[in-house]
Coordinates of N, CA and C and ligand atoms in Angstrom, one line a residue:
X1243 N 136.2 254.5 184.0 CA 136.5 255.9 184.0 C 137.6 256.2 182.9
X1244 N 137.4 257.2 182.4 CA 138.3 257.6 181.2 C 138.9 258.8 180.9
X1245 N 140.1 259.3 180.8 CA 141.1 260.8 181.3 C 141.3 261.1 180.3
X1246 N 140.8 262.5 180.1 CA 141.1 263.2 178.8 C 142.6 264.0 178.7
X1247 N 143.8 263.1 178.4 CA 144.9 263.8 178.4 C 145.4 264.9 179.3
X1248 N 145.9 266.0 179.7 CA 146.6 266.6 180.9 C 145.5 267.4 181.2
X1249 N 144.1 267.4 180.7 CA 143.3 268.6 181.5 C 142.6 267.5 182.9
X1250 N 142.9 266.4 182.9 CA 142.5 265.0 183.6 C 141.0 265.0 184.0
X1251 N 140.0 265.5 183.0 CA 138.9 266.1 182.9 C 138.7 264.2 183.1
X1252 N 137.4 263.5 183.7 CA 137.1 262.5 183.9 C 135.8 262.5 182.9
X1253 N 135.7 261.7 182.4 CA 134.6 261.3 181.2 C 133.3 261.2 181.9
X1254 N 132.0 261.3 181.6 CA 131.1 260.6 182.2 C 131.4 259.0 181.8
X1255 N 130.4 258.5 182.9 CA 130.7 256.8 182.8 C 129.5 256.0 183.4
X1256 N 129.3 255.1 183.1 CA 127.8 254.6 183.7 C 128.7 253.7 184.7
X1257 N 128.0 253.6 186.3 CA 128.6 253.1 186.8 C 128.2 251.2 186.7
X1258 N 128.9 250.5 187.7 CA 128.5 248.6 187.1 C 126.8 248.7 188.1
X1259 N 126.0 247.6 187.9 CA 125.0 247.7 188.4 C 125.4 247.1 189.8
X1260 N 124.3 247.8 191.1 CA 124.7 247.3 191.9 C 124.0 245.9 192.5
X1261 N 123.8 245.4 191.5 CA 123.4 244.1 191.7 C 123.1 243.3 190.4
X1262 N 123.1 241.8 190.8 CA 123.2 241.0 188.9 C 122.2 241.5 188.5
X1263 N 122.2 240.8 187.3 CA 121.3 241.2 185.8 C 120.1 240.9 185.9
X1264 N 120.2 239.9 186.7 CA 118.5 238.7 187.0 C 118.3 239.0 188.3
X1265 N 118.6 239.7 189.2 CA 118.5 239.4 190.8 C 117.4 240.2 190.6
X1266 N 116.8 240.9 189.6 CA 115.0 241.7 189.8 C 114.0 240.6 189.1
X1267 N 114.5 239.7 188.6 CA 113.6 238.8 188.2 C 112.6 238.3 189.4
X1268 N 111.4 237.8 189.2 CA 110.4 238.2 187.7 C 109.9 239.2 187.1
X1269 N 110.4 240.3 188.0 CA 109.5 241.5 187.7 C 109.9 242.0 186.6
X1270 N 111.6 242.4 186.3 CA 112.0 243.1 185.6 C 113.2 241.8 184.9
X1271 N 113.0 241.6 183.7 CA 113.8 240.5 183.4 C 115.6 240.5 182.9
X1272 N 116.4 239.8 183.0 CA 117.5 239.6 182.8 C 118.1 240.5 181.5
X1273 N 117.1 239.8 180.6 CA 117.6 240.5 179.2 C 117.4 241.8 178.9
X1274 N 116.1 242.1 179.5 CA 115.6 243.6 179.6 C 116.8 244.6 180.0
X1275 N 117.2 243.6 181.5 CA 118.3 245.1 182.0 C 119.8 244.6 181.2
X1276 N 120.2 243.5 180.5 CA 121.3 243.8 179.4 C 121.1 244.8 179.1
X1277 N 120.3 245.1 177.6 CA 120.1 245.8 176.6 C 120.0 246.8 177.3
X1278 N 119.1 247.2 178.6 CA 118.7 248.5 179.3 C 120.0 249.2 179.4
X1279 N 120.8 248.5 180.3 CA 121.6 249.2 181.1 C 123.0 249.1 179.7
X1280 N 123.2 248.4 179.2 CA 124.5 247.8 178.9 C 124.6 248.6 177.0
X1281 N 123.5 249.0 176.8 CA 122.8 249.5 175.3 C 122.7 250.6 175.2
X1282 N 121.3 250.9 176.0 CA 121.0 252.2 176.1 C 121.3 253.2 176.8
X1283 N 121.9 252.6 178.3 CA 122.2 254.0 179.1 C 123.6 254.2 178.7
X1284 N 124.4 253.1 178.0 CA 126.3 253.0 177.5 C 126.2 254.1 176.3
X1285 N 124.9 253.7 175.3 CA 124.9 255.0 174.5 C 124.2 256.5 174.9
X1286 N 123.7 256.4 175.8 CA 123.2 258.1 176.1 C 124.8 258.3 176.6
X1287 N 125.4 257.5 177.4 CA 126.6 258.0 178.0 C 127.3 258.5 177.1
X1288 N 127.9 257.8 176.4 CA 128.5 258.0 175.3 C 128.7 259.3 174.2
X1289 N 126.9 259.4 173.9 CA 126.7 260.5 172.7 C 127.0 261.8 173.5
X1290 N 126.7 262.0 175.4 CA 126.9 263.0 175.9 C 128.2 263.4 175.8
X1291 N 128.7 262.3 175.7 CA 130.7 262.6 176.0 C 130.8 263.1 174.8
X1292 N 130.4 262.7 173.5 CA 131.2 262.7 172.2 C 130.5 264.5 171.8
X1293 N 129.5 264.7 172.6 CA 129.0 266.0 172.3 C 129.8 266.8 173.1
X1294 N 130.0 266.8 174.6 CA 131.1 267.5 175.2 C 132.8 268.0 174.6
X1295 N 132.6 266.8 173.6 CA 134.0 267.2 173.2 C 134.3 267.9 172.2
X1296 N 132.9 268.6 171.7 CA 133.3 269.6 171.0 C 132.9 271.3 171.9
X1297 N 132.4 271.5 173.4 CA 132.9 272.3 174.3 C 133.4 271.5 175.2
X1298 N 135.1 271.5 175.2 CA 135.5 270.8 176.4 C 135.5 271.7 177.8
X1299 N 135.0 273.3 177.6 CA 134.5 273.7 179.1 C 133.7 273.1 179.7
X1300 N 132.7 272.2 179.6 CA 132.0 272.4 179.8 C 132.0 270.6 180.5
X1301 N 133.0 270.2 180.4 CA 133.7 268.6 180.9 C 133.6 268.5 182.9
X1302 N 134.2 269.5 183.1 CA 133.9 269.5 184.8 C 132.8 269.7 185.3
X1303 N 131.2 269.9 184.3 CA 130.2 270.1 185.0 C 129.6 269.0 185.0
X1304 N 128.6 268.6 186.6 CA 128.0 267.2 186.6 C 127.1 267.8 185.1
X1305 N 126.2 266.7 185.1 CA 125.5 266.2 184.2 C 124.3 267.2 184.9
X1306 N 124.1 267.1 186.2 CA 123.2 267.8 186.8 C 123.3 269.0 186.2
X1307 N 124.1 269.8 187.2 CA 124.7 271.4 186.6 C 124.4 272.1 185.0
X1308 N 124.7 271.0 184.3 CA 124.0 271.0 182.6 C 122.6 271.2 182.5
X1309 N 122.1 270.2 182.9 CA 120.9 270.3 182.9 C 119.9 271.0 183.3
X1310 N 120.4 271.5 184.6 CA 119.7 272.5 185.0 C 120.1 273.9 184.6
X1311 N 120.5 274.3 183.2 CA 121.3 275.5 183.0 C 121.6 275.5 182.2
X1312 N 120.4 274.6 181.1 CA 120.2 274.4 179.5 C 120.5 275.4 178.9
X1313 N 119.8 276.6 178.9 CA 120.1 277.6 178.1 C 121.6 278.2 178.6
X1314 N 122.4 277.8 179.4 CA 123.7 278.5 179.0 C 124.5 277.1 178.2
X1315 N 124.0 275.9 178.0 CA 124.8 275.4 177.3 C 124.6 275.7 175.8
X1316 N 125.9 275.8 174.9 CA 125.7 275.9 173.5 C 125.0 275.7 172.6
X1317 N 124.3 276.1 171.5 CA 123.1 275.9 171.1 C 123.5 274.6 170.0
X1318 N 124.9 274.3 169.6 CA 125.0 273.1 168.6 C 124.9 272.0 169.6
X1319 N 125.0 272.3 170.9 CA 125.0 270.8 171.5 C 124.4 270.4 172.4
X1320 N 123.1 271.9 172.9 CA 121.6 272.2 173.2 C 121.2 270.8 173.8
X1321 N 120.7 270.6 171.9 CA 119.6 269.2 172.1 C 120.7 268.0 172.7
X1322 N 121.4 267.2 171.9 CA 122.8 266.5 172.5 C 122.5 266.3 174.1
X1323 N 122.9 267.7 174.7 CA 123.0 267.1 176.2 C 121.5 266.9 176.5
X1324 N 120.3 268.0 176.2 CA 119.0 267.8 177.2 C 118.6 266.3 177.0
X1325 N 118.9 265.7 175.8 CA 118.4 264.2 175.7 C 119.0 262.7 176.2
X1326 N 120.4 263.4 175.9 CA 121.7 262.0 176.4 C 122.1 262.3 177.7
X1327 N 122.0 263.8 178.0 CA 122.3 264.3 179.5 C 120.9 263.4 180.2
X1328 N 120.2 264.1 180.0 CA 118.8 263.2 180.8 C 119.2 261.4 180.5
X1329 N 118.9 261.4 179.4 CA 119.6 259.4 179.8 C 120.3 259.1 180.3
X1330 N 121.2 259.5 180.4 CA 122.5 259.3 181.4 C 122.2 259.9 182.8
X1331 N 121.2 260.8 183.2 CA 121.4 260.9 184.5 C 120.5 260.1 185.0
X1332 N 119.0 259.9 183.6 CA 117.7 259.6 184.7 C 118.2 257.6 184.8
X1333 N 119.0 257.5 184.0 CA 119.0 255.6 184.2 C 120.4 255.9 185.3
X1334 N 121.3 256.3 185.4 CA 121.8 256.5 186.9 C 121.1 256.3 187.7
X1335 N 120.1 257.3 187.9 CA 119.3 257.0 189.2 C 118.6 256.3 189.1
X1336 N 117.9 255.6 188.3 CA 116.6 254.6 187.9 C 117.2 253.0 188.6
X1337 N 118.3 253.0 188.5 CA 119.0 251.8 188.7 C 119.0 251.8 190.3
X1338 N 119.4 252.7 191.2 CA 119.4 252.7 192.5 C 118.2 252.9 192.8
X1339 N 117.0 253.1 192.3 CA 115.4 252.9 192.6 C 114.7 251.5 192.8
X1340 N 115.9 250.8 192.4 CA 115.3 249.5 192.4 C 116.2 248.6 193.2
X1341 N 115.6 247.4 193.6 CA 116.7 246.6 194.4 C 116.0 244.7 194.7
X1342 N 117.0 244.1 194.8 CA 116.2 242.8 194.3 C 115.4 242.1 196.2
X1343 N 115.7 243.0 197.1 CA 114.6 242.2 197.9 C 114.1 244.0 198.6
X1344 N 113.9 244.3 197.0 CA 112.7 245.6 197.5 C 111.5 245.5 197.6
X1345 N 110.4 246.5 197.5 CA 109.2 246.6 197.4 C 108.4 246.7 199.2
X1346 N 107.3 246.3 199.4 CA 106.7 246.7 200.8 C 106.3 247.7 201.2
X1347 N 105.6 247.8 202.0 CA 105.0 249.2 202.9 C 106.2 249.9 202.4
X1348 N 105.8 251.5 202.4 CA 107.4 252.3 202.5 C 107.5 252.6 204.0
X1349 N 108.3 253.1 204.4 CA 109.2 253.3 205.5 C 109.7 254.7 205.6
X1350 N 109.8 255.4 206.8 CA 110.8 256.3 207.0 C 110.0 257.4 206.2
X1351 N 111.0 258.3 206.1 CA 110.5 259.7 205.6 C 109.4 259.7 204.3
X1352 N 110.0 258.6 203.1 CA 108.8 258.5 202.3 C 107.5 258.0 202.7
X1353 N 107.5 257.2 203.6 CA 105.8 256.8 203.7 C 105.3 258.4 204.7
X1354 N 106.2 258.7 205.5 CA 105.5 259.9 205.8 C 105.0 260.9 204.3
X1355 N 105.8 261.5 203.2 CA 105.2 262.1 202.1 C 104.2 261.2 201.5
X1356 N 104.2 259.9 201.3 CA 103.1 259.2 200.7 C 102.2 259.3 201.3
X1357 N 102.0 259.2 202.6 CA 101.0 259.6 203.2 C 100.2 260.5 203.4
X1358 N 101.4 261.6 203.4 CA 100.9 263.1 203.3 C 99.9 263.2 201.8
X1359 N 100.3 262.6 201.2 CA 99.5 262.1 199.9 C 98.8 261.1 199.7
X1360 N 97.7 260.8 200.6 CA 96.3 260.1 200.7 C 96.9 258.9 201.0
X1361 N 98.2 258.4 201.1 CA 98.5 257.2 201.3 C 99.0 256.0 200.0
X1362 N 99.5 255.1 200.7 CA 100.1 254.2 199.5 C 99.1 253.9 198.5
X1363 N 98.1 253.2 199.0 CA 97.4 252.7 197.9 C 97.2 253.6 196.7
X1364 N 96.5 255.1 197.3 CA 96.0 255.6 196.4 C 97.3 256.3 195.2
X1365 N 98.5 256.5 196.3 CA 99.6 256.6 195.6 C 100.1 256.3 194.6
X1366 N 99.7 254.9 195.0 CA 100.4 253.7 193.3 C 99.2 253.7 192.5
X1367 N 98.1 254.0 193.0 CA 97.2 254.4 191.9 C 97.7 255.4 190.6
X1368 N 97.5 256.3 191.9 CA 98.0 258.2 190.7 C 99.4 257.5 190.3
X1369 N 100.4 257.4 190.8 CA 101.4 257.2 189.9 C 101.4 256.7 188.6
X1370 N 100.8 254.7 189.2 CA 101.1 254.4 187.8 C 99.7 254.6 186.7
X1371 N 98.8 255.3 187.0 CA 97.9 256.1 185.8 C 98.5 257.1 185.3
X1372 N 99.6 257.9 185.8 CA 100.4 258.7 185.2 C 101.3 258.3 184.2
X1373 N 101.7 256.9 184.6 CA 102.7 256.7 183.7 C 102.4 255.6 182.4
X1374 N 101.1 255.2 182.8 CA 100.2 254.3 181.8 C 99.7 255.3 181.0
X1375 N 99.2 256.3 181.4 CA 98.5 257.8 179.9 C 100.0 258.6 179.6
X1376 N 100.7 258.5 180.3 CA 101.8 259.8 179.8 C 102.1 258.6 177.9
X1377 N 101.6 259.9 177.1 CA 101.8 259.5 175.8 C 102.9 258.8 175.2
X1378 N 103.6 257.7 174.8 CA 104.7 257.8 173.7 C 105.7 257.9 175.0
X1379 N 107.3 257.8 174.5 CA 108.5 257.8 175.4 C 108.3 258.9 177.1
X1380 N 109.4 258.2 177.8 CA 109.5 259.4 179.0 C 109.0 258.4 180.2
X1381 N 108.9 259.1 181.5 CA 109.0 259.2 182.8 C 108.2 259.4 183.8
X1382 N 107.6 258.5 184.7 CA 106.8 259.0 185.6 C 107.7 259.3 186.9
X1383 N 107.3 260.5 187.3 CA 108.9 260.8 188.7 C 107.5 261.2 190.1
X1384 N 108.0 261.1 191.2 CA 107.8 261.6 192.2 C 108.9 262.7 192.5
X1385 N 108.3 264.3 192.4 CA 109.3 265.3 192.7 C 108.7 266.3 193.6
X1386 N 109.8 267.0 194.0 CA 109.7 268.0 195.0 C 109.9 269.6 194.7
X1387 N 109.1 270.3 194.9 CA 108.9 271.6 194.0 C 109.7 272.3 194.6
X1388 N 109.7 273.6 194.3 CA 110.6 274.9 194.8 C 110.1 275.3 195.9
X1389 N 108.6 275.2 196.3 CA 108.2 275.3 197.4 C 107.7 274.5 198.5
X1390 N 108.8 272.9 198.3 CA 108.8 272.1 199.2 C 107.5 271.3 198.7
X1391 N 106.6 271.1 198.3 CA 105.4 270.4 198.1 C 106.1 269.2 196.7
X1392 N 105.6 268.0 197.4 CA 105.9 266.6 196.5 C 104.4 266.3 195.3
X1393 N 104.6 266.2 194.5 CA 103.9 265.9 193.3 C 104.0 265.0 192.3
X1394 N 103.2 264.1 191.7 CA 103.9 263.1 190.7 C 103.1 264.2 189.5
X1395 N 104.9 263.8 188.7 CA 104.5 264.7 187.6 C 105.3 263.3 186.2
X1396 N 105.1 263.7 184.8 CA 105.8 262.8 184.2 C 106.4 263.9 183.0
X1397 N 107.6 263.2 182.3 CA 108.5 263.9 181.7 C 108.7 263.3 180.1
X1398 N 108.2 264.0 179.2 CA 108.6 263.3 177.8 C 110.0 263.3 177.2
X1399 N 110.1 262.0 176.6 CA 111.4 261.7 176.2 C 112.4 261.4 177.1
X1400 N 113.8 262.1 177.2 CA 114.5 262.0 178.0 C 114.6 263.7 179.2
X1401 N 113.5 264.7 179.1 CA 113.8 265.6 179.7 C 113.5 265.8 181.7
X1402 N 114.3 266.3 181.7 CA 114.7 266.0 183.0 C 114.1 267.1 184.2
X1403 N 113.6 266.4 185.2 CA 112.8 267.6 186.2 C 113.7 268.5 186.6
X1404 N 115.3 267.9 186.6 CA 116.2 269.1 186.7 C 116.1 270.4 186.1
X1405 N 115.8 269.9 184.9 CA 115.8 271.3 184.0 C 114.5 272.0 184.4
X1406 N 113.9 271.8 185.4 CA 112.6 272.3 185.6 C 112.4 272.9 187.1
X1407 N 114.0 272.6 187.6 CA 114.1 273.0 189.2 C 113.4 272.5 190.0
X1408 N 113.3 270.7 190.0 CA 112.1 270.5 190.6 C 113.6 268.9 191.4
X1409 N 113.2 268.6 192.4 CA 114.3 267.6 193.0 C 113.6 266.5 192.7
X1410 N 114.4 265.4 192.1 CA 113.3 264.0 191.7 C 113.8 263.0 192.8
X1411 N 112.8 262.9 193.2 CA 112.9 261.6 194.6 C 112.9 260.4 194.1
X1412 N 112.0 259.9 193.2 CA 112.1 258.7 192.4 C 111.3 258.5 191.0
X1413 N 111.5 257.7 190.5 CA 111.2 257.5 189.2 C 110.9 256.4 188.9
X1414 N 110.0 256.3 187.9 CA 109.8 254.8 187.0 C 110.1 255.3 185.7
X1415 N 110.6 254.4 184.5 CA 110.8 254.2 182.7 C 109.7 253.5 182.4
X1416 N 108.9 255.2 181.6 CA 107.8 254.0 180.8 C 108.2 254.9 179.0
X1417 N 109.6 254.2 179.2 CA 110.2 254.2 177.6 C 109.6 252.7 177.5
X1418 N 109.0 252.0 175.6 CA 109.0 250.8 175.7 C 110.3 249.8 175.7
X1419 N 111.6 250.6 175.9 CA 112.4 249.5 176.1 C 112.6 248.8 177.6
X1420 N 112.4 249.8 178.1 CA 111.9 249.1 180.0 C 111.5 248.3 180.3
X1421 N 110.0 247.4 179.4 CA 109.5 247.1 179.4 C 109.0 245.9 178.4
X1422 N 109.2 246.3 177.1 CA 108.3 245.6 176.1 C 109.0 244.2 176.0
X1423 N 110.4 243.5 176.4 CA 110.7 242.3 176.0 C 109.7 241.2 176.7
X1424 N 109.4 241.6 178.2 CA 108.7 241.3 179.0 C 107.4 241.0 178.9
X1425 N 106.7 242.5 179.0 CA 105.5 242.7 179.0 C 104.6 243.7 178.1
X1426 N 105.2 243.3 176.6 CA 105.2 243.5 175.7 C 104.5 245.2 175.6
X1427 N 103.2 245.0 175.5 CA 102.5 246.7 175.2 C 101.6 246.7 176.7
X1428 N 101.4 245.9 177.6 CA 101.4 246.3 179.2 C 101.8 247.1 180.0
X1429 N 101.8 248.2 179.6 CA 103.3 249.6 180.1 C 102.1 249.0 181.8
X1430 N 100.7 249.1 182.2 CA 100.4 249.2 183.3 C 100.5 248.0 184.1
X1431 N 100.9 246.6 183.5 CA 101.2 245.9 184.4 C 102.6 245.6 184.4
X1432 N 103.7 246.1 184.1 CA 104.9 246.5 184.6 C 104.8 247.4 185.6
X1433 N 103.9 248.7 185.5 CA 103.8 249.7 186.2 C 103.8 249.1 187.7
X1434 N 102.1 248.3 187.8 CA 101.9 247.4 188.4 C 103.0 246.6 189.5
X1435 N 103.6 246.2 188.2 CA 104.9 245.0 188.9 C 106.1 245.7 189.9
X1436 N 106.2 246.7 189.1 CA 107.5 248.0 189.8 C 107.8 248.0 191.1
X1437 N 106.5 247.6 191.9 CA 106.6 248.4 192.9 C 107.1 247.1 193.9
X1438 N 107.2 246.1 193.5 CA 108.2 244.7 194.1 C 109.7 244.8 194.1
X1439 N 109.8 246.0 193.9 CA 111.2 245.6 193.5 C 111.9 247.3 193.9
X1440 N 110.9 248.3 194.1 CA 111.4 249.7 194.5 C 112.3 249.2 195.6
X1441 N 113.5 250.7 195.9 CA 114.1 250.5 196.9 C 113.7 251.7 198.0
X1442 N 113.3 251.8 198.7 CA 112.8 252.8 199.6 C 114.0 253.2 200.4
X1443 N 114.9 252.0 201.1 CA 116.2 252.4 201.7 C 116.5 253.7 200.7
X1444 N 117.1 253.6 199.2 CA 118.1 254.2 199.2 C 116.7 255.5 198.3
X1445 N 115.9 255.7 198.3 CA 114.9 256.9 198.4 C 114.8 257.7 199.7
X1446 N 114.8 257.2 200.8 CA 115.0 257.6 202.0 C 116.4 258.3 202.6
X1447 N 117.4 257.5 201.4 CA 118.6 258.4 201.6 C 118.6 259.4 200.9
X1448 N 118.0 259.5 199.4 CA 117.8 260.9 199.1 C 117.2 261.8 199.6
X1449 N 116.2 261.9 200.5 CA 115.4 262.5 200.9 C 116.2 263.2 202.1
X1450 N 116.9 262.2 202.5 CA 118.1 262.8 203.5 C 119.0 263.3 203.5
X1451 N 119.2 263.4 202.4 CA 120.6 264.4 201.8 C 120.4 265.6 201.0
X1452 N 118.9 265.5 200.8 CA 117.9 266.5 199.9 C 118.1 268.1 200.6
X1453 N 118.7 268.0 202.1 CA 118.3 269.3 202.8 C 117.1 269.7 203.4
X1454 N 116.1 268.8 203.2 CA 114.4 269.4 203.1 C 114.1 268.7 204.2
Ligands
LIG1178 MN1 115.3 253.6 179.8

């Protein structure tokens, strides 16, 4: 955490992972989540802060609140947040979607929506064919619309379903740095592999705190 002199405006910050580097191995490798977590999401953090500080109003709002309210943020720093704001929120959450003795049937409120949705199998079907065709950088998410109905939808680049008013329950990265040290240009058997290592506990806690 980092205090910007007497307005004691708190920096964004990526938080430590909650678990070692290798505890997702084999699925997701050691070095992958260095560079992942320690690279990429330190510099989206980063470029978002270094763009906030040229509107420092705009320091007390989550990263959410930004993003969902693009058009009121400034047009020099527009792009800045939709791309570094999205990195920084979606590998926040991406990190708590995974967990090292995850994976399994799902449980609890999600296997009821998965279900509601023809069920797991076919689930991890549609999912990861969404996130195997979704072109070039970005996101396969499971989200929840304005009118309560769950959907997998996917997101280019770093843009965020926030900015779309849509609640994201979970997520996979099919940027190639997620993946390629690994399983080189295989985006669908990472996809594949993902699902050893999801964390449903703490998906079920979203779901729970979602209001829905
Ligand atoms: Mn990523």
């Amino acid at each position: 955490m980092v205090e910007s002199g007497a307005a004691k405006v708190v920096a964004h910050a990526v938080a430590p992972l909650p678990y070692a580097y290798n505890a997702l191995e084999p699925f997701i490798d050691e070095q992958t989540m260095h560079v992942h977590r320690d690279k990429h999401h330190e510099a989206y953090c980063a470029n978002l802060n270094a763009a906030l500080e040229k509107h420092p109003e705009l320091k007390t709002k989550t990263v959410e609140e930004l993003l969902s309210n693009l058009q009121t943020v400034p047009e020099d720093i527009r792009a800045a947040v939709r791309n570094n704001g999205g990195g920084y929120l979606h590998h926040s959450l991406f990190w708590t979607f995974m967990w090292p003795k995850g994976g399994g049937a799902p449980r609890g409120r999600i296997a009821e929506v998965i279900e509601s949705l023809g069920g797991f199998d076919a689930f991890k079907t549609k999912f990861n064919d969404a996130g195997a065709r979704h072109f070039g950088s970005g996101w396969v998410w499971l989200v929840r619309n304005l009118t309560g109905k769950y959907e997998i939808i996917t997101t280019a680049n770093q843009d965020s379903p926030v900015s779309l008013g849509v609640f994201p329950v979970f997520c996979n990265d099919v940027w190639e740095h997620a993946y390629y040290l690994k399983y080189q240009n295989r985006r669908a058997e990472y996809l594949q592999a993902w699902w050893n290592v999801v964390n449903w506990d703490e998906i079920n806690r979203r779901l729970g705190t979602a209001g829905k």
